[in-house]
Amino acid sequence: MSDSKLQVVPLGGLGEFGMNCLALRYGDDIIVIDAGMMFPDAELLGVDIVVPDFTYLEDNKEHVRALILTHGHEDHIGGVPFLLSLLQIPVYATAFTLALVERRLEEHDLDHEPDLREIKANDRLEIGPFLIEFIHVTHSVVSCVALAIATPLGVVLHTGDFKVDPTPLDNQPFDLHRFADYGKQGVLLLLSDSTNVDRPGYTESERAVRPRFEECFHRAEGRLVISCFSSSIPRLQQIFDLAAEYGRKVALLGRSMLTATELAHSLHLLEIPDSILLRPQDIMQTPANKVCVIISGTQGEPMSALSRVAVDNHKHLSIREKDVVVLSARMIPGNEKAIYRLINHLARRGADVVYGGMNPPVHVSGHGSVEELKLILSLVRPKYFVPIHGEYRQLFRHAALAQSLSYTGIRECFVLESGETLEIDRFGARKGERVTVGRVCIDSGSVDEVVEDIVIRDRRHLSEDGFVLPIIAINKHTGKSETLPEIVSRGFVSLEDSAELMQEARQVVARTLENSSPEERTDWGVMQEKIRADLKRFLSKQTSRRPLIMPVILEV
Amino acid sequence: MSDSKLQVVPLGGLGEFGMNCLALRYGDDIIVIDAGMMFPDAELLGVDIVVPDFTYLEDNKEHVRALILTHGHEDHIGGVPFLLSLLQIPVYATAFTLALVERRLEEHDLDHEPDLREIKANDRLEIGPFLIEFIHVTHSVVSCVALAIATPLGVVLHTGDFKVDPTPLDNQPFDLHRFADYGKQGVLLLLSDSTNVDRPGYTESERAVRPRFEECFHRAEGRLVISCFSSSIPRLQQIFDLAAEYGRKVALLGRSMLTATELAHSLHLLEIPDSILLRPQDIMQTPANKVCVIISGTQGEPMSALSRVAVDNHKHLSIREKDVVVLSARMIPGNEKAIYRLINHLARRGADVVYGGMNPPVHVSGHGSVEELKLILSLVRPKYFVPIHGEYRQLFRHAALAQSLSYTGIRECFVLESGETLEIDRFGARKGERVTVGRVCIDSGSVDEVVEDIVIRDRRHLSEDGFVLPIIAINKHTGKSETLPEIVSRGFVSLEDSAELMQEARQVVARTLENSSPEERTDWGVMQEKIRADLKRFLSKQTSRRPLIMPVILEV
């Protein structure tokens, strides 16, 4: 038998929210599961998206056999263009997931044709030493799979994102039987979604939003405007069905909403009732109580369709009194203020805004709660367990939950964060060497526009107290400064207040120049540092602020 | 009878969260109710606190008779030092509220001795045409009052912040009887707290946290560390009581926690069991299961005691495995990410962190939910109603709630935002003229350090794409630029990438100079604008970024 070991190498999404990416290595073969992105923290100023640092995969380029995607959410596929710009590998996913990936790839210039290969639930696929079976799971998007990966050492089961929805809208339930089969045969390692480990009980079925939606369709005297994630195809289906029932036409606003419905429709995953669609330009010409608008922008993203509607700056929709606006999504942490601002604007325009927690719910999660996590642990009863998809607090709690289920016979749980690896061989499992991981910040969606840490650090400094630049013109013949130094500043103090202060600051710089020895003056690096230090002390004393100070010396 | 009118002038806290401040004017007399602050949005870069623009009060200086404070929370008293630096007026409040105000005033240099006057619930106070009665209400802090203000036109009832706690910890219930009395006699105008209008049912009593706290005292094998707002005296009382019961000593960490407990203790509002206090420096020398720490920093504030403990950077407390950390506070919108970061750090150190929604609760709100708001509306049944304390969406919903209670006979509800006034005379009520309002941004707690909008706008711009400064040295004799322009930049692109780009940018500026007519060159304002425009076009094309560009021209 082989003496090779199995390595689990999380490159993103463990100990952080988003940009899920995990490599499995056995001997000389590596497969990659998911390649997601995350939306940046507010502290990453000016950064648009963040993807994992793929150095580990680049360094092992010749061993990487394939990328396998569990489903089509951005935190699982948003990094695909960046990964494919580094590695030419085949990408396996269900038809809907691949279609979303293709759209993303169209926005980027890859120098090679992507090799996209469709798989279906129940398919089996052999890649080197790995025999992968795709298992249907339920989640908030359609066509999601878990992966059962047979290796020479045993089976690794990766759940992807899931909830156990007993009544999914497409009547394709979570394939609990395959999970049970694998549990019976014995599973070496379970990797399971930790997103909702903080939530007690069961997550409600997608169908649970229907009563609230019905109530909104019933109640809205004006237009009914519903915002949800564009990839939530089952939710869109429910809205289309109710619109047909209540005699409202449906208009779609927002590019992502159009794309997702087109893709899902063309793949027969979304049924659009006959002649129900309304062109956006006809919204305001149609009787308000005959209109339902599905619109993107649940997170208050500033350029989204809903944000523009909220400030009455959308060419096709203007909110009036008696309109009902429904936010059918959770608030992603960090977005609360933007979302509340959006709601305030809509309320000011007279809309009745339906949002937040209520019973029956206006939104249900796509991730399983504690009882579903226990169900999976109980069915699979693996030898080893690694919680995935979550911040540290969530992984930690998921591991504790698994440990508390003593009847499952789980031998050991490992809380890994991105970059920490797990090694399994015939002697057991243990943490292995760390690999390089990190966050690569992208300014505007193009592969080239990686923002360096130093630039972000400067931006943060600038954002707090602005900058002050003393500019000293030096006569290159005499080596002397013949005029008083100039000082320019922005974001520091307002101009009215600063005239006197800046005048004094010029004197401070001039004094620093005068009081320097001839030796010092020949080294402009030293002079810059002296000027910076003196000016910093002066400004900090006068204003208690610490602007970025950057002396500029011009030879003229 | 008087022909004067009553004016309601909200200066802060209506249509926004925090910095509550409202003026009532009758004829030539003005009283001010509360003068709060708000914590700034993340977009207000580098700003520490925000207070209302008091221009209206300054413009009417000679008419302002008093400031009356309903309770001691920062969003009601945090602006007092700034208001008192503009106006010398007496401040009326309960002893505990005044004590907190005094502490705040100590941090500022007022040029006059503040005139602080203690009142008690049930006191009556005549100020000009206003006869004010203070009515005890329950909230998360002690010594809170509502105000019943008799005016020549009728009674104005201002609730302050409240919930209707049937079992308050100090056994001083909400004075529903006085509210009922006023309702019977007839109330002209009700101003009522809207904070929790989104929450159905009743807010639980402060006592509802006790079972969860008991469970934590019981469960913690190591230290029990509890964080809550320092002003939540009833919560502190419960922790002290349980600590005595479970045989743990109590240490207090965080300046605000020390201040609040000292003040409350000295005013006999907090009973501290004998010899229960533990000095912070003795925490780590005491057996872990005999220690309870009360610590400030529930919102993940970066310099708070709890944040420092989380990264193991506090001199008196180090978290170990088996410690239990309890976050007994809500997450204020905007703080979620910082709080989750805090929890992740604590979990990494092995702590069992108790936070978020659960049953029994680990935190209860201090604000009344829908049923309590209805109770107040039903008891007071005013002629006019203005919802206060909330964003627009909350005020709007509170007004709709009032309108739905037709049996109360409310004649009219007005949704006012800060700056919108209400006028009442013997003919009725209507919106009046707008007054100047706004947010004054303060950089570091000193009265002088007001940050202008323009500075914040610059900081925001700088934070997104940094700055680029072309510097052109002009010979003042010849009027010509004799060297290639210099360009300095920060926060734009990293230095390695930018060498070539900056070289090209210098050429762009040089070309702009060359291609300008002699007339243009005599006007440096025009030249700066031309250079800015050309460089902006060039950089935007090359990098898709829009740094702040600021041409500097030096005469040498």
PDB file of C-alpha atoms in Angstrom, chain A residues 15 39-43 45-46 198 333-334 336-337 340-341 343-344 347-348 350-355 357 391-394 396-397 417 443-444 449-452 454-455 458-459 462-467 469 471-473 476 483 486 488-494 496-497 542-545 548-550 552-556, chain B residues 15 39-43 45-46 198 333-334 336-337 340-341 343-344 347-348 350-355 357 391-394 396-397 417 443-444 449-452 454-455 458-459 462-467 469 471-473 476 483 486 488-494 496-497 542-545 548-550 552-556:
ATOM      1  CA  GLY A  15     -11.288  31.615  10.228  1.00  0.00           C
ATOM      2  CA  PHE A  39     -16.190  41.751  -0.090  1.00  0.00           C
ATOM      3  CA  PRO A  40     -13.616  43.865   1.700  1.00  0.00           C
ATOM      4  CA  ASP A  41     -13.822  45.319   5.183  1.00  0.00           C
ATOM      5  CA  ALA A  42     -14.420  49.036   5.339  1.00  0.00           C
ATOM      6  CA  GLU A  43     -10.809  49.358   6.515  1.00  0.00           C
ATOM      7  CA  LEU A  45     -10.087  51.624   1.702  1.00  0.00           C
ATOM      8  CA  GLY A  46     -10.902  51.827  -1.981  1.00  0.00           C
ATOM      9  CA  ASP A 198     -24.838  29.930  16.303  1.00  0.00           C
ATOM     10  CA  PRO A 333     -22.389  42.128   8.900  1.00  0.00           C
ATOM     11  CA  GLY A 334     -20.813  45.448   8.017  1.00  0.00           C
ATOM     12  CA  GLU A 336     -26.232  47.360   8.350  1.00  0.00           C
ATOM     13  CA  LYS A 337     -25.761  51.108   8.211  1.00  0.00           C
ATOM     14  CA  TYR A 340     -30.791  51.237   7.146  1.00  0.00           C
ATOM     15  CA  ARG A 341     -29.951  54.316   5.099  1.00  0.00           C
ATOM     16  CA  ILE A 343     -34.725  51.876   4.159  1.00  0.00           C
ATOM     17  CA  ASN A 344     -34.908  55.449   5.481  1.00  0.00           C
ATOM     18  CA  ALA A 347     -39.679  55.307   3.871  1.00  0.00           C
ATOM     19  CA  ARG A 348     -39.251  59.025   3.114  1.00  0.00           C
ATOM     20  CA  GLY A 350     -43.723  56.883   1.345  1.00  0.00           C
ATOM     21  CA  ALA A 351     -42.982  53.192   0.829  1.00  0.00           C
ATOM     22  CA  ASP A 352     -44.042  50.587   3.354  1.00  0.00           C
ATOM     23  CA  VAL A 353     -40.747  48.724   3.800  1.00  0.00           C
ATOM     24  CA  VAL A 354     -40.859  45.091   4.957  1.00  0.00           C
ATOM     25  CA  TYR A 355     -37.536  43.931   6.412  1.00  0.00           C
ATOM     26  CA  GLY A 357     -36.944  39.404  11.577  1.00  0.00           C
ATOM     27  CA  GLU A 391     -14.937  32.808  11.374  1.00  0.00           C
ATOM     28  CA  TYR A 392     -12.922  31.294  14.203  1.00  0.00           C
ATOM     29  CA  ARG A 393     -15.792  31.623  16.702  1.00  0.00           C
ATOM     30  CA  GLN A 394     -17.997  29.541  14.398  1.00  0.00           C
ATOM     31  CA  PHE A 396     -14.634  26.571  17.333  1.00  0.00           C
ATOM     32  CA  ARG A 397     -18.274  26.136  18.227  1.00  0.00           C
ATOM     33  CA  GLU A 417      -7.626  28.484   9.959  1.00  0.00           C
ATOM     34  CA  ASP A 443      -9.269  47.630  -6.968  1.00  0.00           C
ATOM     35  CA  SER A 444     -11.681  47.292  -9.805  1.00  0.00           C
ATOM     36  CA  GLU A 449      -5.116  45.793 -10.310  1.00  0.00           C
ATOM     37  CA  VAL A 450      -3.798  44.264  -7.169  1.00  0.00           C
ATOM     38  CA  VAL A 451      -3.461  46.792  -4.376  1.00  0.00           C
ATOM     39  CA  GLU A 452      -0.381  46.474  -2.219  1.00  0.00           C
ATOM     40  CA  ILE A 454       1.512  49.601   1.741  1.00  0.00           C
ATOM     41  CA  VAL A 455      -0.893  51.525  -0.465  1.00  0.00           C
ATOM     42  CA  ASP A 458      -1.143  54.940   3.321  1.00  0.00           C
ATOM     43  CA  ARG A 459      -4.778  55.366   2.438  1.00  0.00           C
ATOM     44  CA  LEU A 462      -4.506  59.683   4.822  1.00  0.00           C
ATOM     45  CA  SER A 463      -8.114  58.970   5.719  1.00  0.00           C
ATOM     46  CA  GLU A 464      -7.547  59.757   9.358  1.00  0.00           C
ATOM     47  CA  ASP A 465      -5.668  63.030   9.318  1.00  0.00           C
ATOM     48  CA  GLY A 466      -4.903  63.885   5.697  1.00  0.00           C
ATOM     49  CA  PHE A 467      -1.449  64.929   4.564  1.00  0.00           C
ATOM     50  CA  LEU A 469       3.784  68.247   2.394  1.00  0.00           C
ATOM     51  CA  ILE A 471       8.231  71.520  -0.242  1.00  0.00           C
ATOM     52  CA  ILE A 472      11.732  72.921  -0.254  1.00  0.00           C
ATOM     53  CA  ALA A 473      13.291  74.277  -3.428  1.00  0.00           C
ATOM     54  CA  LYS A 476      21.421  73.126  -7.322  1.00  0.00           C
ATOM     55  CA  THR A 483      12.930  80.998  -0.360  1.00  0.00           C
ATOM     56  CA  GLU A 486       6.016  75.906   0.820  1.00  0.00           C
ATOM     57  CA  VAL A 488       0.538  72.103   1.001  1.00  0.00           C
ATOM     58  CA  SER A 489      -2.018  70.000   2.825  1.00  0.00           C
ATOM     59  CA  ARG A 490      -5.407  68.364   2.371  1.00  0.00           C
ATOM     60  CA  GLY A 491      -7.727  66.515   4.715  1.00  0.00           C
ATOM     61  CA  PHE A 492      -5.868  67.973   7.674  1.00  0.00           C
ATOM     62  CA  VAL A 493      -7.412  71.209   8.870  1.00  0.00           C
ATOM     63  CA  SER A 494      -9.690  73.485   6.927  1.00  0.00           C
ATOM     64  CA  GLU A 496      -9.504  79.098   6.916  1.00  0.00           C
ATOM     65  CA  ASP A 497      -8.133  77.751  10.158  1.00  0.00           C
ATOM     66  CA  GLN A 542      -0.711  72.373  17.899  1.00  0.00           C
ATOM     67  CA  THR A 543      -3.520  70.159  16.674  1.00  0.00           C
ATOM     68  CA  SER A 544      -3.211  66.714  18.320  1.00  0.00           C
ATOM     69  CA  ARG A 545      -3.373  65.273  14.816  1.00  0.00           C
ATOM     70  CA  LEU A 548       1.022  61.942   6.797  1.00  0.00           C
ATOM     71  CA  ILE A 549       4.085  64.204   6.448  1.00  0.00           C
ATOM     72  CA  MET A 550       6.217  63.839   3.372  1.00  0.00           C
ATOM     73  CA  VAL A 552       9.705  67.056  -0.905  1.00  0.00           C
ATOM     74  CA  ILE A 553      12.995  68.527  -1.962  1.00  0.00           C
ATOM     75  CA  LEU A 554      13.248  70.028  -5.426  1.00  0.00           C
ATOM     76  CA  GLU A 555      16.533  70.918  -7.006  1.00  0.00           C
ATOM     77  CA  VAL A 556      15.992  73.940  -9.207  1.00  0.00           C
TER      78      VAL A 556
ATOM     79  CA  GLY B  15     -34.445  61.013  11.523  1.00  0.00           C
ATOM     80  CA  PHE B  39     -20.662  58.077  17.358  1.00  0.00           C
ATOM     81  CA  PRO B  40     -19.691  58.848  13.784  1.00  0.00           C
ATOM     82  CA  ASP B  41     -20.320  56.706  10.718  1.00  0.00           C
ATOM     83  CA  ALA B  42     -17.276  54.974   9.326  1.00  0.00           C
ATOM     84  CA  GLU B  43     -17.483  57.417   6.430  1.00  0.00           C
ATOM     85  CA  LEU B  45     -12.990  59.425   8.588  1.00  0.00           C
ATOM     86  CA  GLY B  46     -10.892  60.255  11.587  1.00  0.00           C
ATOM     87  CA  ASP B 198     -39.731  47.473  14.957  1.00  0.00           C
ATOM     88  CA  PRO B 333     -25.372  48.892  13.865  1.00  0.00           C
ATOM     89  CA  GLY B 334     -22.016  49.567  12.253  1.00  0.00           C
ATOM     90  CA  GLU B 336     -20.807  44.211  14.044  1.00  0.00           C
ATOM     91  CA  LYS B 337     -17.530  43.508  12.294  1.00  0.00           C
ATOM     92  CA  TYR B 340     -17.084  39.661  15.676  1.00  0.00           C
ATOM     93  CA  ARG B 341     -13.367  40.287  15.424  1.00  0.00           C
ATOM     94  CA  ILE B 343     -15.158  37.397  19.680  1.00  0.00           C
ATOM     95  CA  ASN B 344     -12.836  35.552  17.283  1.00  0.00           C
ATOM     96  CA  ALA B 347     -12.325  32.234  21.045  1.00  0.00           C
ATOM     97  CA  ARG B 348      -8.760  31.777  19.777  1.00  0.00           C
ATOM     98  CA  GLY B 350      -9.854  29.410  24.370  1.00  0.00           C
ATOM     99  CA  ALA B 351     -12.670  31.404  25.932  1.00  0.00           C
ATOM    100  CA  ASP B 352     -16.258  30.260  25.736  1.00  0.00           C
ATOM    101  CA  VAL B 353     -17.934  33.436  24.476  1.00  0.00           C
ATOM    102  CA  VAL B 354     -21.624  33.984  25.242  1.00  0.00           C
ATOM    103  CA  TYR B 355     -23.217  36.555  22.928  1.00  0.00           C
ATOM    104  CA  GLY B 357     -29.763  36.246  20.758  1.00  0.00           C
ATOM    105  CA  GLU B 391     -34.219  57.055  12.095  1.00  0.00           C
ATOM    106  CA  TYR B 392     -36.897  58.034   9.617  1.00  0.00           C
ATOM    107  CA  ARG B 393     -38.055  54.436   9.146  1.00  0.00           C
ATOM    108  CA  GLN B 394     -38.727  54.207  12.899  1.00  0.00           C
ATOM    109  CA  PHE B 396     -42.610  56.725  10.233  1.00  0.00           C
ATOM    110  CA  ARG B 397     -43.643  53.396  11.703  1.00  0.00           C
ATOM    111  CA  GLU B 417     -36.780  65.222  11.128  1.00  0.00           C
ATOM    112  CA  ASP B 443     -11.701  65.055  16.189  1.00  0.00           C
ATOM    113  CA  SER B 444     -10.611  64.344  19.713  1.00  0.00           C
ATOM    114  CA  GLU B 449     -11.340  70.611  17.231  1.00  0.00           C
ATOM    115  CA  VAL B 450     -14.266  70.846  14.935  1.00  0.00           C
ATOM    116  CA  VAL B 451     -13.660  69.166  11.619  1.00  0.00           C
ATOM    117  CA  GLU B 452     -15.073  70.921   8.590  1.00  0.00           C
ATOM    118  CA  ILE B 454     -14.527  69.876   3.325  1.00  0.00           C
ATOM    119  CA  VAL B 455     -11.773  68.223   5.343  1.00  0.00           C
ATOM    120  CA  ASP B 458     -10.900  65.358   1.239  1.00  0.00           C
ATOM    121  CA  ARG B 459     -10.116  62.524   3.622  1.00  0.00           C
ATOM    122  CA  LEU B 462      -7.729  60.444  -0.141  1.00  0.00           C
ATOM    123  CA  SER B 463      -8.876  57.194   1.430  1.00  0.00           C
ATOM    124  CA  GLU B 464     -10.118  55.845  -1.871  1.00  0.00           C
ATOM    125  CA  ASP B 465      -7.285  56.510  -4.269  1.00  0.00           C
ATOM    126  CA  GLY B 466      -4.633  58.508  -2.434  1.00  0.00           C
ATOM    127  CA  PHE B 467      -3.127  61.681  -3.868  1.00  0.00           C
ATOM    128  CA  LEU B 469       0.885  66.137  -6.515  1.00  0.00           C
ATOM    129  CA  ILE B 471       5.098  70.168  -8.382  1.00  0.00           C
ATOM    130  CA  ILE B 472       6.321  72.757 -10.841  1.00  0.00           C
ATOM    131  CA  ALA B 473       9.142  75.104  -9.974  1.00  0.00           C
ATOM    132  CA  LYS B 476      10.320  84.053 -10.920  1.00  0.00           C
ATOM    133  CA  THR B 483      13.239  71.499 -14.960  1.00  0.00           C
ATOM    134  CA  GLU B 486       8.257  66.566  -9.925  1.00  0.00           C
ATOM    135  CA  VAL B 488       4.857  62.882  -5.496  1.00  0.00           C
ATOM    136  CA  SER B 489       2.100  60.508  -4.552  1.00  0.00           C
ATOM    137  CA  ARG B 490       0.908  58.308  -1.699  1.00  0.00           C
ATOM    138  CA  GLY B 491      -1.926  55.800  -1.368  1.00  0.00           C
ATOM    139  CA  PHE B 492      -2.251  55.667  -5.144  1.00  0.00           C
ATOM    140  CA  VAL B 493      -0.144  52.887  -6.630  1.00  0.00           C
ATOM    141  CA  SER B 494       2.770  51.139  -4.998  1.00  0.00           C
ATOM    142  CA  GLU B 496       7.551  49.712  -7.567  1.00  0.00           C
ATOM    143  CA  ASP B 497       4.723  49.846 -10.058  1.00  0.00           C
ATOM    144  CA  GLN B 542      -3.825  54.276 -17.234  1.00  0.00           C
ATOM    145  CA  THR B 543      -5.090  53.048 -13.871  1.00  0.00           C
ATOM    146  CA  SER B 544      -8.884  53.558 -13.707  1.00  0.00           C
ATOM    147  CA  ARG B 545      -8.264  55.383 -10.452  1.00  0.00           C
ATOM    148  CA  LEU B 548      -6.815  63.629  -5.466  1.00  0.00           C
ATOM    149  CA  ILE B 549      -4.692  65.756  -7.816  1.00  0.00           C
ATOM    150  CA  MET B 550      -3.345  69.044  -6.552  1.00  0.00           C
ATOM    151  CA  VAL B 552       1.655  72.976  -6.714  1.00  0.00           C
ATOM    152  CA  ILE B 553       3.492  75.831  -8.311  1.00  0.00           C
ATOM    153  CA  LEU B 554       6.600  77.160  -6.622  1.00  0.00           C
ATOM    154  CA  GLU B 555       8.215  80.408  -7.581  1.00  0.00           C
ATOM    155  CA  VAL B 556      11.924  80.071  -7.034  1.00  0.00           C
TER     156      VAL B 556
END
